[in-house]
Amino acid sequence: MSNLARKFQQQQQVERTVQERSIIKTRKHWLTPGEKVIGLVFTGLVCFGAVHLISNQAGIYQVNKDIQEVQTSISELKKENNDLHVQVSELSKYERILEKAKQMGLVLNENNVKVVHEK
């Protein structure tokens, strides 16, 4: 009987090892396929958001640069206009006009002078 008991015991050990091997073969994965898809979608959205954010910042930078250039050109034009306004006021003085008229041979006739008022 000891041989029968030993064979029975060996069969049980073989069955245990077969069961252990089958358990080892069916390991559980860390992430399921659905979780992997969700992770990829999330990663894609984060990358898209980052690229979109950087693109917007570059656009804002360009617009600010253009605004500064326009403001600079406006200030230069204002300065030039002020200089021209001063020049016009200097050239339109009565004494200068009278001197230029005398150089051209014109004579001042008090009876023939009409006053024009500027608005």
JSON list of N, CA and C in Angstrom, two decimals, residues 44-96:
[
{"chain": "A", "resi": 44, "resn": "GLY", "atom": "N", "xyz": [-2.53, 62.80, -25.77]},
{"chain": "A", "resi": 44, "resn": "GLY", "atom": "CA", "xyz": [-2.73, 63.57, -27.00]},
{"chain": "A", "resi": 44, "resn": "GLY", "atom": "C", "xyz": [-3.36, 64.92, -26.73]},
{"chain": "A", "resi": 45, "resn": "LEU", "atom": "N", "xyz": [-4.37, 64.94, -25.85]},
{"chain": "A", "resi": 45, "resn": "LEU", "atom": "CA", "xyz": [-5.01, 66.22, -25.52]},
{"chain": "A", "resi": 45, "resn": "LEU", "atom": "C", "xyz": [-4.05, 67.17, -24.82]},
{"chain": "A", "resi": 46, "resn": "VAL", "atom": "N", "xyz": [-3.22, 66.65, -23.94]},
{"chain": "A", "resi": 46, "resn": "VAL", "atom": "CA", "xyz": [-2.24, 67.50, -23.25]},
{"chain": "A", "resi": 46, "resn": "VAL", "atom": "C", "xyz": [-1.24, 68.07, -24.26]},
{"chain": "A", "resi": 47, "resn": "CYS", "atom": "N", "xyz": [-0.77, 67.25, -25.18]},
{"chain": "A", "resi": 47, "resn": "CYS", "atom": "CA", "xyz": [0.18, 67.72, -26.20]},
{"chain": "A", "resi": 47, "resn": "CYS", "atom": "C", "xyz": [-0.48, 68.76, -27.11]},
{"chain": "A", "resi": 48, "resn": "PHE", "atom": "N", "xyz": [-1.72, 68.49, -27.52]},
{"chain": "A", "resi": 48, "resn": "PHE", "atom": "CA", "xyz": [-2.43, 69.45, -28.37]},
{"chain": "A", "resi": 48, "resn": "PHE", "atom": "C", "xyz": [-2.63, 70.77, -27.63]},
{"chain": "A", "resi": 49, "resn": "GLY", "atom": "N", "xyz": [-3.00, 70.70, -26.36]},
{"chain": "A", "resi": 49, "resn": "GLY", "atom": "CA", "xyz": [-3.18, 71.92, -25.57]},
{"chain": "A", "resi": 49, "resn": "GLY", "atom": "C", "xyz": [-1.89, 72.70, -25.43]},
{"chain": "A", "resi": 50, "resn": "ALA", "atom": "N", "xyz": [-0.79, 72.00, -25.22]},
{"chain": "A", "resi": 50, "resn": "ALA", "atom": "CA", "xyz": [0.51, 72.68, -25.08]},
{"chain": "A", "resi": 50, "resn": "ALA", "atom": "C", "xyz": [0.90, 73.38, -26.39]},
{"chain": "A", "resi": 51, "resn": "VAL", "atom": "N", "xyz": [0.71, 72.70, -27.50]},
{"chain": "A", "resi": 51, "resn": "VAL", "atom": "CA", "xyz": [1.04, 73.30, -28.80]},
{"chain": "A", "resi": 51, "resn": "VAL", "atom": "C", "xyz": [0.14, 74.49, -29.07]},
{"chain": "A", "resi": 52, "resn": "HIS", "atom": "N", "xyz": [-1.14, 74.35, -28.75]},
{"chain": "A", "resi": 52, "resn": "HIS", "atom": "CA", "xyz": [-2.10, 75.44, -28.95]},
{"chain": "A", "resi": 52, "resn": "HIS", "atom": "C", "xyz": [-1.75, 76.64, -28.09]},
{"chain": "A", "resi": 53, "resn": "LEU", "atom": "N", "xyz": [-1.37, 76.40, -26.86]},
{"chain": "A", "resi": 53, "resn": "LEU", "atom": "CA", "xyz": [-0.99, 77.48, -25.94]},
{"chain": "A", "resi": 53, "resn": "LEU", "atom": "C", "xyz": [0.25, 78.21, -26.44]},
{"chain": "A", "resi": 54, "resn": "ILE", "atom": "N", "xyz": [1.25, 77.47, -26.86]},
{"chain": "A", "resi": 54, "resn": "ILE", "atom": "CA", "xyz": [2.48, 78.09, -27.37]},
{"chain": "A", "resi": 54, "resn": "ILE", "atom": "C", "xyz": [2.19, 78.88, -28.65]},
{"chain": "A", "resi": 55, "resn": "SER", "atom": "N", "xyz": [1.33, 78.34, -29.50]},
{"chain": "A", "resi": 55, "resn": "SER", "atom": "CA", "xyz": [0.96, 79.04, -30.73]},
{"chain": "A", "resi": 55, "resn": "SER", "atom": "C", "xyz": [0.26, 80.36, -30.41]},
{"chain": "A", "resi": 56, "resn": "ASN", "atom": "N", "xyz": [-0.66, 80.34, -29.45]},
{"chain": "A", "resi": 56, "resn": "ASN", "atom": "CA", "xyz": [-1.34, 81.58, -29.06]},
{"chain": "A", "resi": 56, "resn": "ASN", "atom": "C", "xyz": [-0.37, 82.60, -28.48]},
{"chain": "A", "resi": 57, "resn": "GLN", "atom": "N", "xyz": [0.57, 82.15, -27.67]},
{"chain": "A", "resi": 57, "resn": "GLN", "atom": "CA", "xyz": [1.54, 83.07, -27.08]},
{"chain": "A", "resi": 57, "resn": "GLN", "atom": "C", "xyz": [2.42, 83.69, -28.17]},
{"chain": "A", "resi": 58, "resn": "ALA", "atom": "N", "xyz": [2.78, 82.90, -29.17]},
{"chain": "A", "resi": 58, "resn": "ALA", "atom": "CA", "xyz": [3.58, 83.44, -30.28]},
{"chain": "A", "resi": 58, "resn": "ALA", "atom": "C", "xyz": [2.78, 84.48, -31.06]},
{"chain": "A", "resi": 59, "resn": "GLY", "atom": "N", "xyz": [1.50, 84.22, -31.26]},
{"chain": "A", "resi": 59, "resn": "GLY", "atom": "CA", "xyz": [0.65, 85.19, -31.94]},
{"chain": "A", "resi": 59, "resn": "GLY", "atom": "C", "xyz": [0.51, 86.48, -31.15]},
{"chain": "A", "resi": 60, "resn": "ILE", "atom": "N", "xyz": [0.33, 86.36, -29.84]},
{"chain": "A", "resi": 60, "resn": "ILE", "atom": "CA", "xyz": [0.21, 87.54, -28.98]},
{"chain": "A", "resi": 60, "resn": "ILE", "atom": "C", "xyz": [1.51, 88.34, -29.00]},
{"chain": "A", "resi": 61, "resn": "TYR", "atom": "N", "xyz": [2.63, 87.65, -28.97]},
{"chain": "A", "resi": 61, "resn": "TYR", "atom": "CA", "xyz": [3.93, 88.33, -29.02]},
{"chain": "A", "resi": 61, "resn": "TYR", "atom": "C", "xyz": [4.06, 89.11, -30.32]},
{"chain": "A", "resi": 62, "resn": "GLN", "atom": "N", "xyz": [3.66, 88.51, -31.43]},
{"chain": "A", "resi": 62, "resn": "GLN", "atom": "CA", "xyz": [3.77, 89.17, -32.73]},
{"chain": "A", "resi": 62, "resn": "GLN", "atom": "C", "xyz": [2.87, 90.40, -32.79]},
{"chain": "A", "resi": 63, "resn": "VAL", "atom": "N", "xyz": [1.66, 90.29, -32.26]},
{"chain": "A", "resi": 63, "resn": "VAL", "atom": "CA", "xyz": [0.73, 91.42, -32.27]},
{"chain": "A", "resi": 63, "resn": "VAL", "atom": "C", "xyz": [1.28, 92.55, -31.41]},
{"chain": "A", "resi": 64, "resn": "ASN", "atom": "N", "xyz": [1.82, 92.22, -30.24]},
{"chain": "A", "resi": 64, "resn": "ASN", "atom": "CA", "xyz": [2.41, 93.25, -29.37]},
{"chain": "A", "resi": 64, "resn": "ASN", "atom": "C", "xyz": [3.59, 93.93, -30.05]},
{"chain": "A", "resi": 65, "resn": "LYS", "atom": "N", "xyz": [4.39, 93.16, -30.77]},
{"chain": "A", "resi": 65, "resn": "LYS", "atom": "CA", "xyz": [5.52, 93.73, -31.50]},
{"chain": "A", "resi": 65, "resn": "LYS", "atom": "C", "xyz": [5.03, 94.69, -32.57]},
{"chain": "A", "resi": 66, "resn": "ASP", "atom": "N", "xyz": [3.99, 94.30, -33.31]},
{"chain": "A", "resi": 66, "resn": "ASP", "atom": "CA", "xyz": [3.42, 95.18, -34.34]},
{"chain": "A", "resi": 66, "resn": "ASP", "atom": "C", "xyz": [2.85, 96.45, -33.72]},
{"chain": "A", "resi": 67, "resn": "ILE", "atom": "N", "xyz": [2.19, 96.33, -32.57]},
{"chain": "A", "resi": 67, "resn": "ILE", "atom": "CA", "xyz": [1.63, 97.51, -31.90]},
{"chain": "A", "resi": 67, "resn": "ILE", "atom": "C", "xyz": [2.74, 98.47, -31.50]},
{"chain": "A", "resi": 68, "resn": "GLN", "atom": "N", "xyz": [3.83, 97.95, -30.98]},
{"chain": "A", "resi": 68, "resn": "GLN", "atom": "CA", "xyz": [4.94, 98.81, -30.58]},
{"chain": "A", "resi": 68, "resn": "GLN", "atom": "C", "xyz": [5.56, 99.51, -31.80]},
{"chain": "A", "resi": 69, "resn": "GLU", "atom": "N", "xyz": [5.67, 98.80, -32.91]},
{"chain": "A", "resi": 69, "resn": "GLU", "atom": "CA", "xyz": [6.20, 99.42, -34.12]},
{"chain": "A", "resi": 69, "resn": "GLU", "atom": "C", "xyz": [5.29, 100.53, -34.61]},
{"chain": "A", "resi": 70, "resn": "VAL", "atom": "N", "xyz": [3.99, 100.31, -34.57]},
{"chain": "A", "resi": 70, "resn": "VAL", "atom": "CA", "xyz": [3.04, 101.33, -35.01]},
{"chain": "A", "resi": 70, "resn": "VAL", "atom": "C", "xyz": [3.10, 102.53, -34.07]},
{"chain": "A", "resi": 71, "resn": "GLN", "atom": "N", "xyz": [3.17, 102.29, -32.78]},
{"chain": "A", "resi": 71, "resn": "GLN", "atom": "CA", "xyz": [3.26, 103.39, -31.82]},
{"chain": "A", "resi": 71, "resn": "GLN", "atom": "C", "xyz": [4.54, 104.21, -32.04]},
{"chain": "A", "resi": 72, "resn": "THR", "atom": "N", "xyz": [5.63, 103.54, -32.35]},
{"chain": "A", "resi": 72, "resn": "THR", "atom": "CA", "xyz": [6.88, 104.24, -32.63]},
{"chain": "A", "resi": 72, "resn": "THR", "atom": "C", "xyz": [6.73, 105.11, -33.88]},
{"chain": "A", "resi": 73, "resn": "SER", "atom": "N", "xyz": [6.15, 104.56, -34.92]},
{"chain": "A", "resi": 73, "resn": "SER", "atom": "CA", "xyz": [5.98, 105.34, -36.15]},
{"chain": "A", "resi": 73, "resn": "SER", "atom": "C", "xyz": [5.02, 106.51, -35.92]},
{"chain": "A", "resi": 74, "resn": "ILE", "atom": "N", "xyz": [3.99, 106.31, -35.10]},
{"chain": "A", "resi": 74, "resn": "ILE", "atom": "CA", "xyz": [3.06, 107.40, -34.80]},
{"chain": "A", "resi": 74, "resn": "ILE", "atom": "C", "xyz": [3.77, 108.52, -34.06]},
{"chain": "A", "resi": 75, "resn": "SER", "atom": "N", "xyz": [4.59, 108.17, -33.08]},
{"chain": "A", "resi": 75, "resn": "SER", "atom": "CA", "xyz": [5.30, 109.21, -32.33]},
{"chain": "A", "resi": 75, "resn": "SER", "atom": "C", "xyz": [6.28, 109.96, -33.24]},
{"chain": "A", "resi": 76, "resn": "GLU", "atom": "N", "xyz": [6.92, 109.25, -34.16]},
{"chain": "A", "resi": 76, "resn": "GLU", "atom": "CA", "xyz": [7.83, 109.92, -35.10]},
{"chain": "A", "resi": 76, "resn": "GLU", "atom": "C", "xyz": [7.06, 110.87, -36.01]},
{"chain": "A", "resi": 77, "resn": "LEU", "atom": "N", "xyz": [5.88, 110.43, -36.48]},
{"chain": "A", "resi": 77, "resn": "LEU", "atom": "CA", "xyz": [5.07, 111.29, -37.34]},
{"chain": "A", "resi": 77, "resn": "LEU", "atom": "C", "xyz": [4.55, 112.51, -36.57]},
{"chain": "A", "resi": 78, "resn": "LYS", "atom": "N", "xyz": [4.18, 112.33, -35.31]},
{"chain": "A", "resi": 78, "resn": "LYS", "atom": "CA", "xyz": [3.74, 113.47, -34.49]},
{"chain": "A", "resi": 78, "resn": "LYS", "atom": "C", "xyz": [4.86, 114.48, -34.33]},
{"chain": "A", "resi": 79, "resn": "LYS", "atom": "N", "xyz": [6.06, 113.98, -34.10]},
{"chain": "A", "resi": 79, "resn": "LYS", "atom": "CA", "xyz": [7.21, 114.88, -33.95]},
{"chain": "A", "resi": 79, "resn": "LYS", "atom": "C", "xyz": [7.46, 115.64, -35.25]},
{"chain": "A", "resi": 80, "resn": "GLU", "atom": "N", "xyz": [7.39, 114.92, -36.36]},
{"chain": "A", "resi": 80, "resn": "GLU", "atom": "CA", "xyz": [7.59, 115.56, -37.67]},
{"chain": "A", "resi": 80, "resn": "GLU", "atom": "C", "xyz": [6.49, 116.59, -37.95]},
{"chain": "A", "resi": 81, "resn": "ASN", "atom": "N", "xyz": [5.25, 116.27, -37.61]},
{"chain": "A", "resi": 81, "resn": "ASN", "atom": "CA", "xyz": [4.14, 117.22, -37.80]},
{"chain": "A", "resi": 81, "resn": "ASN", "atom": "C", "xyz": [4.33, 118.47, -36.94]},
{"chain": "A", "resi": 82, "resn": "ASN", "atom": "N", "xyz": [4.78, 118.30, -35.71]},
{"chain": "A", "resi": 82, "resn": "ASN", "atom": "CA", "xyz": [5.04, 119.45, -34.85]},
{"chain": "A", "resi": 82, "resn": "ASN", "atom": "C", "xyz": [6.15, 120.33, -35.43]},
{"chain": "A", "resi": 83, "resn": "ASP", "atom": "N", "xyz": [7.20, 119.68, -35.92]},
{"chain": "A", "resi": 83, "resn": "ASP", "atom": "CA", "xyz": [8.29, 120.44, -36.54]},
{"chain": "A", "resi": 83, "resn": "ASP", "atom": "C", "xyz": [7.78, 121.22, -37.77]},
{"chain": "A", "resi": 84, "resn": "LEU", "atom": "N", "xyz": [6.94, 120.59, -38.57]},
{"chain": "A", "resi": 84, "resn": "LEU", "atom": "CA", "xyz": [6.40, 121.25, -39.76]},
{"chain": "A", "resi": 84, "resn": "LEU", "atom": "C", "xyz": [5.45, 122.39, -39.36]},
{"chain": "A", "resi": 85, "resn": "HIS", "atom": "N", "xyz": [4.70, 122.18, -38.30]},
{"chain": "A", "resi": 85, "resn": "HIS", "atom": "CA", "xyz": [3.80, 123.23, -37.83]},
{"chain": "A", "resi": 85, "resn": "HIS", "atom": "C", "xyz": [4.60, 124.47, -37.38]},
{"chain": "A", "resi": 86, "resn": "VAL", "atom": "N", "xyz": [5.69, 124.23, -36.66]},
{"chain": "A", "resi": 86, "resn": "VAL", "atom": "CA", "xyz": [6.56, 125.34, -36.24]},
{"chain": "A", "resi": 86, "resn": "VAL", "atom": "C", "xyz": [7.16, 126.03, -37.46]},
{"chain": "A", "resi": 87, "resn": "GLN", "atom": "N", "xyz": [7.55, 125.25, -38.43]},
{"chain": "A", "resi": 87, "resn": "GLN", "atom": "CA", "xyz": [8.14, 125.81, -39.64]},
{"chain": "A", "resi": 87, "resn": "GLN", "atom": "C", "xyz": [7.11, 126.66, -40.41]},
{"chain": "A", "resi": 88, "resn": "VAL", "atom": "N", "xyz": [5.87, 126.19, -40.47]},
{"chain": "A", "resi": 88, "resn": "VAL", "atom": "CA", "xyz": [4.82, 126.95, -41.14]},
{"chain": "A", "resi": 88, "resn": "VAL", "atom": "C", "xyz": [4.57, 128.26, -40.40]},
{"chain": "A", "resi": 89, "resn": "SER", "atom": "N", "xyz": [4.53, 128.20, -39.09]},
{"chain": "A", "resi": 89, "resn": "SER", "atom": "CA", "xyz": [4.28, 129.43, -38.33]},
{"chain": "A", "resi": 89, "resn": "SER", "atom": "C", "xyz": [5.43, 130.43, -38.50]},
{"chain": "A", "resi": 90, "resn": "GLU", "atom": "N", "xyz": [6.65, 129.93, -38.61]},
{"chain": "A", "resi": 90, "resn": "GLU", "atom": "CA", "xyz": [7.79, 130.83, -38.83]},
{"chain": "A", "resi": 90, "resn": "GLU", "atom": "C", "xyz": [7.75, 131.43, -40.23]},
{"chain": "A", "resi": 91, "resn": "LEU", "atom": "N", "xyz": [7.40, 130.63, -41.21]},
{"chain": "A", "resi": 91, "resn": "LEU", "atom": "CA", "xyz": [7.37, 131.13, -42.59]},
{"chain": "A", "resi": 91, "resn": "LEU", "atom": "C", "xyz": [6.18, 132.05, -42.87]},
{"chain": "A", "resi": 92, "resn": "SER", "atom": "N", "xyz": [5.14, 131.98, -42.07]},
{"chain": "A", "resi": 92, "resn": "SER", "atom": "CA", "xyz": [3.96, 132.80, -42.34]},
{"chain": "A", "resi": 92, "resn": "SER", "atom": "C", "xyz": [3.93, 134.09, -41.51]},
{"chain": "A", "resi": 93, "resn": "LYS", "atom": "N", "xyz": [5.06, 134.50, -40.95]},
{"chain": "A", "resi": 93, "resn": "LYS", "atom": "CA", "xyz": [5.12, 135.76, -40.20]},
{"chain": "A", "resi": 93, "resn": "LYS", "atom": "C", "xyz": [4.99, 136.95, -41.17]},
{"chain": "A", "resi": 94, "resn": "TYR", "atom": "N", "xyz": [4.37, 137.98, -40.69]},
{"chain": "A", "resi": 94, "resn": "TYR", "atom": "CA", "xyz": [4.10, 139.16, -41.53]},
{"chain": "A", "resi": 94, "resn": "TYR", "atom": "C", "xyz": [5.38, 139.79, -42.04]},
{"chain": "A", "resi": 95, "resn": "GLU", "atom": "N", "xyz": [6.40, 139.89, -41.19]},
{"chain": "A", "resi": 95, "resn": "GLU", "atom": "CA", "xyz": [7.64, 140.54, -41.59]},
{"chain": "A", "resi": 95, "resn": "GLU", "atom": "C", "xyz": [8.31, 139.79, -42.74]},
{"chain": "A", "resi": 96, "resn": "ARG", "atom": "N", "xyz": [8.30, 138.50, -42.67]},
{"chain": "A", "resi": 96, "resn": "ARG", "atom": "CA", "xyz": [8.94, 137.69, -43.72]},
{"chain": "A", "resi": 96, "resn": "ARG", "atom": "C", "xyz": [8.19, 137.85, -45.03]}
]
